[in-house]
Coordinates of C-alpha atoms in Angstrom, one line a residue:
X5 CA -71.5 138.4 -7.9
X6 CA -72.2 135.5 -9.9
X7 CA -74.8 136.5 -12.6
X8 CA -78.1 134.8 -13.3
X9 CA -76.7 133.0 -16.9
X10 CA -73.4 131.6 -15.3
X11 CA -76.1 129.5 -12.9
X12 CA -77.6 128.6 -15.3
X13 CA -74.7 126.2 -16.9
X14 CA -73.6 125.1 -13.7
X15 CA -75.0 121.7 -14.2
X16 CA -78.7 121.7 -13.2
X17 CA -80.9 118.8 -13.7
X18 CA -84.0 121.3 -14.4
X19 CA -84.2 124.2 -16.4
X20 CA -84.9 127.5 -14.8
X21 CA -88.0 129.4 -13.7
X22 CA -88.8 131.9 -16.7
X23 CA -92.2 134.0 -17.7
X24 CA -95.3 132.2 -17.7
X25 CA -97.4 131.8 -20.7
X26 CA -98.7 135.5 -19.8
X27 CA -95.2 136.9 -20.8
X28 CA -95.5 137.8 -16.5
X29 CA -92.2 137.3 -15.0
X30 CA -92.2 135.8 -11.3
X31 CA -92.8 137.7 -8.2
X32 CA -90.4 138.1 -5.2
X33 CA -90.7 139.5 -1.6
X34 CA -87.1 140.2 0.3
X35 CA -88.3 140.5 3.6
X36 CA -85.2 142.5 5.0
X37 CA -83.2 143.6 2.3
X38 CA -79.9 144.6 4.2
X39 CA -76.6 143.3 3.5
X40 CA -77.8 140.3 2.2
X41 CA -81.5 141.0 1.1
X42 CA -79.5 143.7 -1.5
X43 CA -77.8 141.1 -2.4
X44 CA -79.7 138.8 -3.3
X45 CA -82.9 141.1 -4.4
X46 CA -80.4 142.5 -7.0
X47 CA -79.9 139.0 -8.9
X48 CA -83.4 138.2 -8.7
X49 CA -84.1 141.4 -10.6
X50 CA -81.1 141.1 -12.8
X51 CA -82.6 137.6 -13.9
X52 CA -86.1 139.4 -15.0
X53 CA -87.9 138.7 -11.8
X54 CA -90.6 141.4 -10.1
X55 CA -88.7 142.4 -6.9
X56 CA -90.2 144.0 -3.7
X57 CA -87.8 144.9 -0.8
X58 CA -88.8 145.2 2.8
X59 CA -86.8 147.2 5.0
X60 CA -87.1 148.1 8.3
X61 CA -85.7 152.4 8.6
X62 CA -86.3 155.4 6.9
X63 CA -82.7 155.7 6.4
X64 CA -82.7 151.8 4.6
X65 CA -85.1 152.9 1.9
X66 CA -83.6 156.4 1.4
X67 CA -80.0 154.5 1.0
X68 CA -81.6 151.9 -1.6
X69 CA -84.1 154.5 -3.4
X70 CA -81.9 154.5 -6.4
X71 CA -82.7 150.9 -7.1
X72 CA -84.8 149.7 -9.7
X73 CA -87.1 147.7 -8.0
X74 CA -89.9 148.8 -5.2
X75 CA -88.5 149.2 -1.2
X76 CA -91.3 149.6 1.1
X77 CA -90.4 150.6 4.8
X78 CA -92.5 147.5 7.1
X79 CA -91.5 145.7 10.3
X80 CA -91.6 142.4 9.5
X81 CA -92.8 141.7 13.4
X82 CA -95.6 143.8 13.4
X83 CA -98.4 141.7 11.8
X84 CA -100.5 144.6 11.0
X85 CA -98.2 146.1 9.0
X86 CA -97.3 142.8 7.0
X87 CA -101.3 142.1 6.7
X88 CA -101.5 145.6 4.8
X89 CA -99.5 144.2 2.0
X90 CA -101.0 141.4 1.6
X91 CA -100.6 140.1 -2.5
X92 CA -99.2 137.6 -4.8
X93 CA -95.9 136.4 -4.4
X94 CA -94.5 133.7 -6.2
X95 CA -91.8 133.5 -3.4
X96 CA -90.9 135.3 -0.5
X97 CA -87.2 135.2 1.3
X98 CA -87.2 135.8 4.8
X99 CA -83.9 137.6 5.7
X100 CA -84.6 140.3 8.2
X101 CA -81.5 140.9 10.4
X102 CA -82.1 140.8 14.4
X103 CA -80.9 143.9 14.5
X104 CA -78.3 142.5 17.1
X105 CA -81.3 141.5 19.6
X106 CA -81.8 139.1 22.2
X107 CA -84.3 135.8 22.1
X108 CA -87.3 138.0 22.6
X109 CA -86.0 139.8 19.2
X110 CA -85.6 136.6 17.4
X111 CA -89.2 135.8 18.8
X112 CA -90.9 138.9 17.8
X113 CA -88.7 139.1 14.0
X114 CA -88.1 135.6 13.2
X115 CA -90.9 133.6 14.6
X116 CA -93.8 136.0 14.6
X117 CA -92.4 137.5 11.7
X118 CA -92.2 134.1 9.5
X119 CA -96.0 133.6 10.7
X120 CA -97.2 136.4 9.5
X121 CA -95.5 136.5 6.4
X122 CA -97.1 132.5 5.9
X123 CA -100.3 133.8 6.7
X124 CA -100.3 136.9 4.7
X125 CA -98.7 135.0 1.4
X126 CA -99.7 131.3 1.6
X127 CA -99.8 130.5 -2.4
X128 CA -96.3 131.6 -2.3
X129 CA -92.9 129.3 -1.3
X130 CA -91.0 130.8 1.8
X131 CA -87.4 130.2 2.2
X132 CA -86.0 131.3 5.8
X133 CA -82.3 132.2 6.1
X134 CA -81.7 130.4 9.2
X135 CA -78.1 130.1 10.5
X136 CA -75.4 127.2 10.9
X137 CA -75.2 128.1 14.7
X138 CA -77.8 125.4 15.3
X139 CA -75.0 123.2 15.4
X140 CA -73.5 122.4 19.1
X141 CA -70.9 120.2 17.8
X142 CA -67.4 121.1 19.5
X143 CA -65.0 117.9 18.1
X144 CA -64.1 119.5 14.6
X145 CA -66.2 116.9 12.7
X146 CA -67.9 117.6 9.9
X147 CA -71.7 118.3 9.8
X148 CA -74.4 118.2 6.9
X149 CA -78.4 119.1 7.5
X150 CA -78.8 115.8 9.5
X151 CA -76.9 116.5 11.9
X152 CA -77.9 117.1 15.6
X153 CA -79.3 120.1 16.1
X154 CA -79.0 120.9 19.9
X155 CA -77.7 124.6 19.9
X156 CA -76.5 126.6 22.7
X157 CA -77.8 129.7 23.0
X158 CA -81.7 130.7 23.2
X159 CA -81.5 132.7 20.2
X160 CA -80.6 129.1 18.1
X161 CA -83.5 127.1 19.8
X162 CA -85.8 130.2 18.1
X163 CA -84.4 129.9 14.5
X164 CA -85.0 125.7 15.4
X165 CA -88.7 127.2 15.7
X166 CA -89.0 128.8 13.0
X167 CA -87.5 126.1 10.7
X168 CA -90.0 123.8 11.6
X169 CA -92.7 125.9 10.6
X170 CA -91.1 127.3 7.4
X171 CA -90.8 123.1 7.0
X172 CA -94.4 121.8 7.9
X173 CA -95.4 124.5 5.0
X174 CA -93.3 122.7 2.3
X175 CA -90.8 126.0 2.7
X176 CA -86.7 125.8 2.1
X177 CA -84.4 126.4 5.3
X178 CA -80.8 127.7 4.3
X179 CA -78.8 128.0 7.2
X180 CA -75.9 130.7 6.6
X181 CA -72.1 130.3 7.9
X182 CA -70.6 133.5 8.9
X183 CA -71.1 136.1 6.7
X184 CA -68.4 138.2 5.5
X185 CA -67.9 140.3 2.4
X186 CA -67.6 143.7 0.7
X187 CA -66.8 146.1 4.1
X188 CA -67.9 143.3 6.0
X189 CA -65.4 140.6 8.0
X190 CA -65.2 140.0 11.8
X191 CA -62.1 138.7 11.8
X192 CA -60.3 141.6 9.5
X193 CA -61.7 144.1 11.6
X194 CA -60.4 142.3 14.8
X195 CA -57.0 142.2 13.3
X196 CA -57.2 145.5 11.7
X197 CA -58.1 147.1 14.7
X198 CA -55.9 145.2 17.5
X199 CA -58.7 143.4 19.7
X200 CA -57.9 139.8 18.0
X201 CA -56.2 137.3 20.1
X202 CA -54.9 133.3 19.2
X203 CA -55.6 131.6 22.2
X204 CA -54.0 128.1 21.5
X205 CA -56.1 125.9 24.1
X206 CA -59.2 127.3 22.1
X207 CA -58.2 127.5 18.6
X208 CA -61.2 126.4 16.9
X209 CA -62.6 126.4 13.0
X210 CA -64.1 128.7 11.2
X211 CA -66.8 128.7 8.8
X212 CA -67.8 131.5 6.2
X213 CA -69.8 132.2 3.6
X214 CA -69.5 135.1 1.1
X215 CA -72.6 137.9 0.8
X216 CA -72.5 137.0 -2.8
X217 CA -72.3 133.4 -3.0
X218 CA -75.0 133.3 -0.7
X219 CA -77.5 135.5 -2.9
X220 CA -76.4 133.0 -5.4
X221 CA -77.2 129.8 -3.7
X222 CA -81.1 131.5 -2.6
X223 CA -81.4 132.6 -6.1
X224 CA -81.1 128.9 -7.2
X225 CA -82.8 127.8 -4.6
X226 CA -85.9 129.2 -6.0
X227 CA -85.2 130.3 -9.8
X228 CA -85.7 126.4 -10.0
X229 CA -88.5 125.0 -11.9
X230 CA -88.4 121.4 -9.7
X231 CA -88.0 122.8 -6.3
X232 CA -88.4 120.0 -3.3
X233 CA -90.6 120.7 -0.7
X234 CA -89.6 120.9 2.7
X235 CA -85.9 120.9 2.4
X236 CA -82.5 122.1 4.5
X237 CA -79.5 123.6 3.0
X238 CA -76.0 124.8 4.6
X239 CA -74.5 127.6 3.2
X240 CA -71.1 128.0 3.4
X241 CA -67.6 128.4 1.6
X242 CA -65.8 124.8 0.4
X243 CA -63.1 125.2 3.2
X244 CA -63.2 125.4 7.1
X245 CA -60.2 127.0 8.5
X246 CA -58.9 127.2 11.9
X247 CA -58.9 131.0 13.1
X248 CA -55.3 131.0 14.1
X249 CA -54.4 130.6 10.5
X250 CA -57.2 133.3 9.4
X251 CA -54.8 135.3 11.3
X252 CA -52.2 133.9 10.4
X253 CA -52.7 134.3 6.7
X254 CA -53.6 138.1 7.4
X255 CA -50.1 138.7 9.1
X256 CA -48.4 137.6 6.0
X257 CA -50.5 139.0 3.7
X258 CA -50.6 142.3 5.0
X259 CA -47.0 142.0 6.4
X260 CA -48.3 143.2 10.0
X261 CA -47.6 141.2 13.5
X262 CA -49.7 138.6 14.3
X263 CA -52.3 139.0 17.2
X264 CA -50.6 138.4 21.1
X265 CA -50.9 134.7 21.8
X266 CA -53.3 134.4 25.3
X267 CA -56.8 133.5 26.6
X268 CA -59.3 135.3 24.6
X269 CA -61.8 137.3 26.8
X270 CA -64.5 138.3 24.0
X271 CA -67.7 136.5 23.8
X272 CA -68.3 134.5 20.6
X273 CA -71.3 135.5 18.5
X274 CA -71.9 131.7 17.3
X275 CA -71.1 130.1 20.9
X276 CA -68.7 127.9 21.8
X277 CA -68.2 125.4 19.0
X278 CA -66.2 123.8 16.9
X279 CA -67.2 121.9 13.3
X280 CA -66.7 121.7 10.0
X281 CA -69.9 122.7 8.3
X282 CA -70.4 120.6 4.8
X283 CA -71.7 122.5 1.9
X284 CA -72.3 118.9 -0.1
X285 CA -76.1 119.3 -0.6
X286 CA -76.1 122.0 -2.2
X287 CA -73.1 121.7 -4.2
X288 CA -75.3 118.7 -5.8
X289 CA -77.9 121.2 -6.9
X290 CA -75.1 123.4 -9.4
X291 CA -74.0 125.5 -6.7
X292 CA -70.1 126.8 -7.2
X293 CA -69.0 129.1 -4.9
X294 CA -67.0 132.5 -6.5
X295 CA -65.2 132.7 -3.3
X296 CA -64.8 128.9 -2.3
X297 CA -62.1 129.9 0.7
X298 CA -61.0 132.3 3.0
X299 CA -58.2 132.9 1.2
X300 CA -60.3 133.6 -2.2
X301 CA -63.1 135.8 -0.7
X302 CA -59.8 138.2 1.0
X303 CA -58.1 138.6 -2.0
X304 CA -60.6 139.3 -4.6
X305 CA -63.2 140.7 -2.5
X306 CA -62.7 142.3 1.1
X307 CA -59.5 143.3 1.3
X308 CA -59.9 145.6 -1.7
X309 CA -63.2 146.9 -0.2
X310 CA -60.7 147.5 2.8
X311 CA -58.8 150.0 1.1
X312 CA -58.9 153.1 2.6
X313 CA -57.3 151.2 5.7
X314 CA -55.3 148.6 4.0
X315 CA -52.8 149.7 2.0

């Protein structure tokens, strides 16, 4: 993971968010510090900041207990809860997973959730980790955060919800490409495990973004002194890729068949769409990726976190 100095001299026009004149270091709420929220609350605290994580089991805080910063156990959809900690933030980072739910899930975590957490912290700037499925487009061209938004599942219609509040409240949107990272790819463990097909009438590109670069790019989101109010940002690797050569770079690599050519059967997580998802906007801000491609993120990253099944 990219540590706090290295952002620092990646070419920001404004210098970054330090103590204020009390010696007190900024505060930070990580509501849903999973996969992501660890992430990302670990670089906030490495970079001096007050840290509080959220999570939503017994078994969560027990897991992150040895970390050096507080983990409460709170449902971020239960508004009771959330009104019982009610304090000063300086910024709060809503990243609570759906858990795998359905709209009414997104409803009761995301929306609810976000207007609580608005309610319960207003003084203190909100970013939402919304997701790059808002996106319908299906004819490989490339999209930035003015593009149509005209989704195609329920579930993408929500997040649209809960941007536009996040918005109207002068809040930061960053919409997250597929995650993959440390123990963590779709497509490996498809081809790892058999189930991944190339269906060549539906080849279609894919767009990722590694669990550290995307703590990075929140970090400087809001480690800025000059943040803009009310703003969108895609986060995602430098390079789409078509998922036949995922696959096929995988074969090679790993000197194993590649997947039967035919129709694939399995739903798609992110619908049916095809785009190229630009990471220009925030690349204006300082942004480098560590693991700009697919090809990167594999080598360095995932593939040795693989290696009790990959030889």
């Amino acid at each position: 993971m990219r540590c706090p100095q290295r952002i620092g001299h990646r070419g920001l026009d404004s210098p970054l968010r330090t103590a204020d004149s009390t010696g007190v270091m900024p505060r930070i709420l990580i509501a849903g510090c999973g996969y992501v929220g660890e992430a990302t609350a670990d670089l906030f605290h490495s970079a001096g900041w007050d840290v509080e994580g959220w999570v939503h089991s017994k078994e969560s805080s027990a897991r992150l207990s040895v970390k050096p910063y507080s983990i409460r156990v709170l449902d971020v959809s239960q508004r009771g809860e959330v009104a019982k900690r009610a304090g000063v933030f300086d910024a709060v980072i809503h990243c609570a997973s759906s858990r795998g739910g359905d709209a009414e899930a997104y409803r009761q975590i995301y929306l609810n959730g976000t207007r609580y957490l608005l309610k319960s912290f207003p003084k203190a700037k909100i970013l939402f980790t919304s997701s790059t499925s808002v996106y319908a487009q299906r004819d490989g061209s490339w999209v930035t955060e003015e593009s149509e938004t005209k989704p195609l599942r329920d579930t993408s219609w929500i997040l649209l919800e809960v941007e536009k509040l996040v918005l109207e409240k002068g809040g930061i949107v960053a919409r997250l490409a597929g995650i993959y990272g440390p123990r963590r790819s779709a497509l490996l463990s498809k081809f790892l495990s058999g189930t991944a097909t190339i269906d060549p009438n539906s080849d279609r590109l894919v767009n990722q973004a590694h669990r550290d670069d995307i703590a990075s790019a929140l970090f400087l989101l809001l480690n800025r002194e000059a943040q803009e109010s009310a703003q969108i940002y895609n986060v995602v690797d430098d390079e789409p890729i078509l998922q036949s050569e995922c696959y096929g770079w995988l074969a090679q690599r790993l000197n194993r068949s590649l997947p039967p050519i035919r129709k694939s059967e399995q739903p798609r997580k992110r619908g049916d769409t095809n785009k190229r998802v630009s990471n220009a906007k925030l690349h204006q801000l300082g942004w480098t990726p560590d693991y700009p491609t697919f090809r990167d993120a594999m080598e360095k990253s995932i593939l040795p976190s693989f290696a009790d099944v990959v030889p």
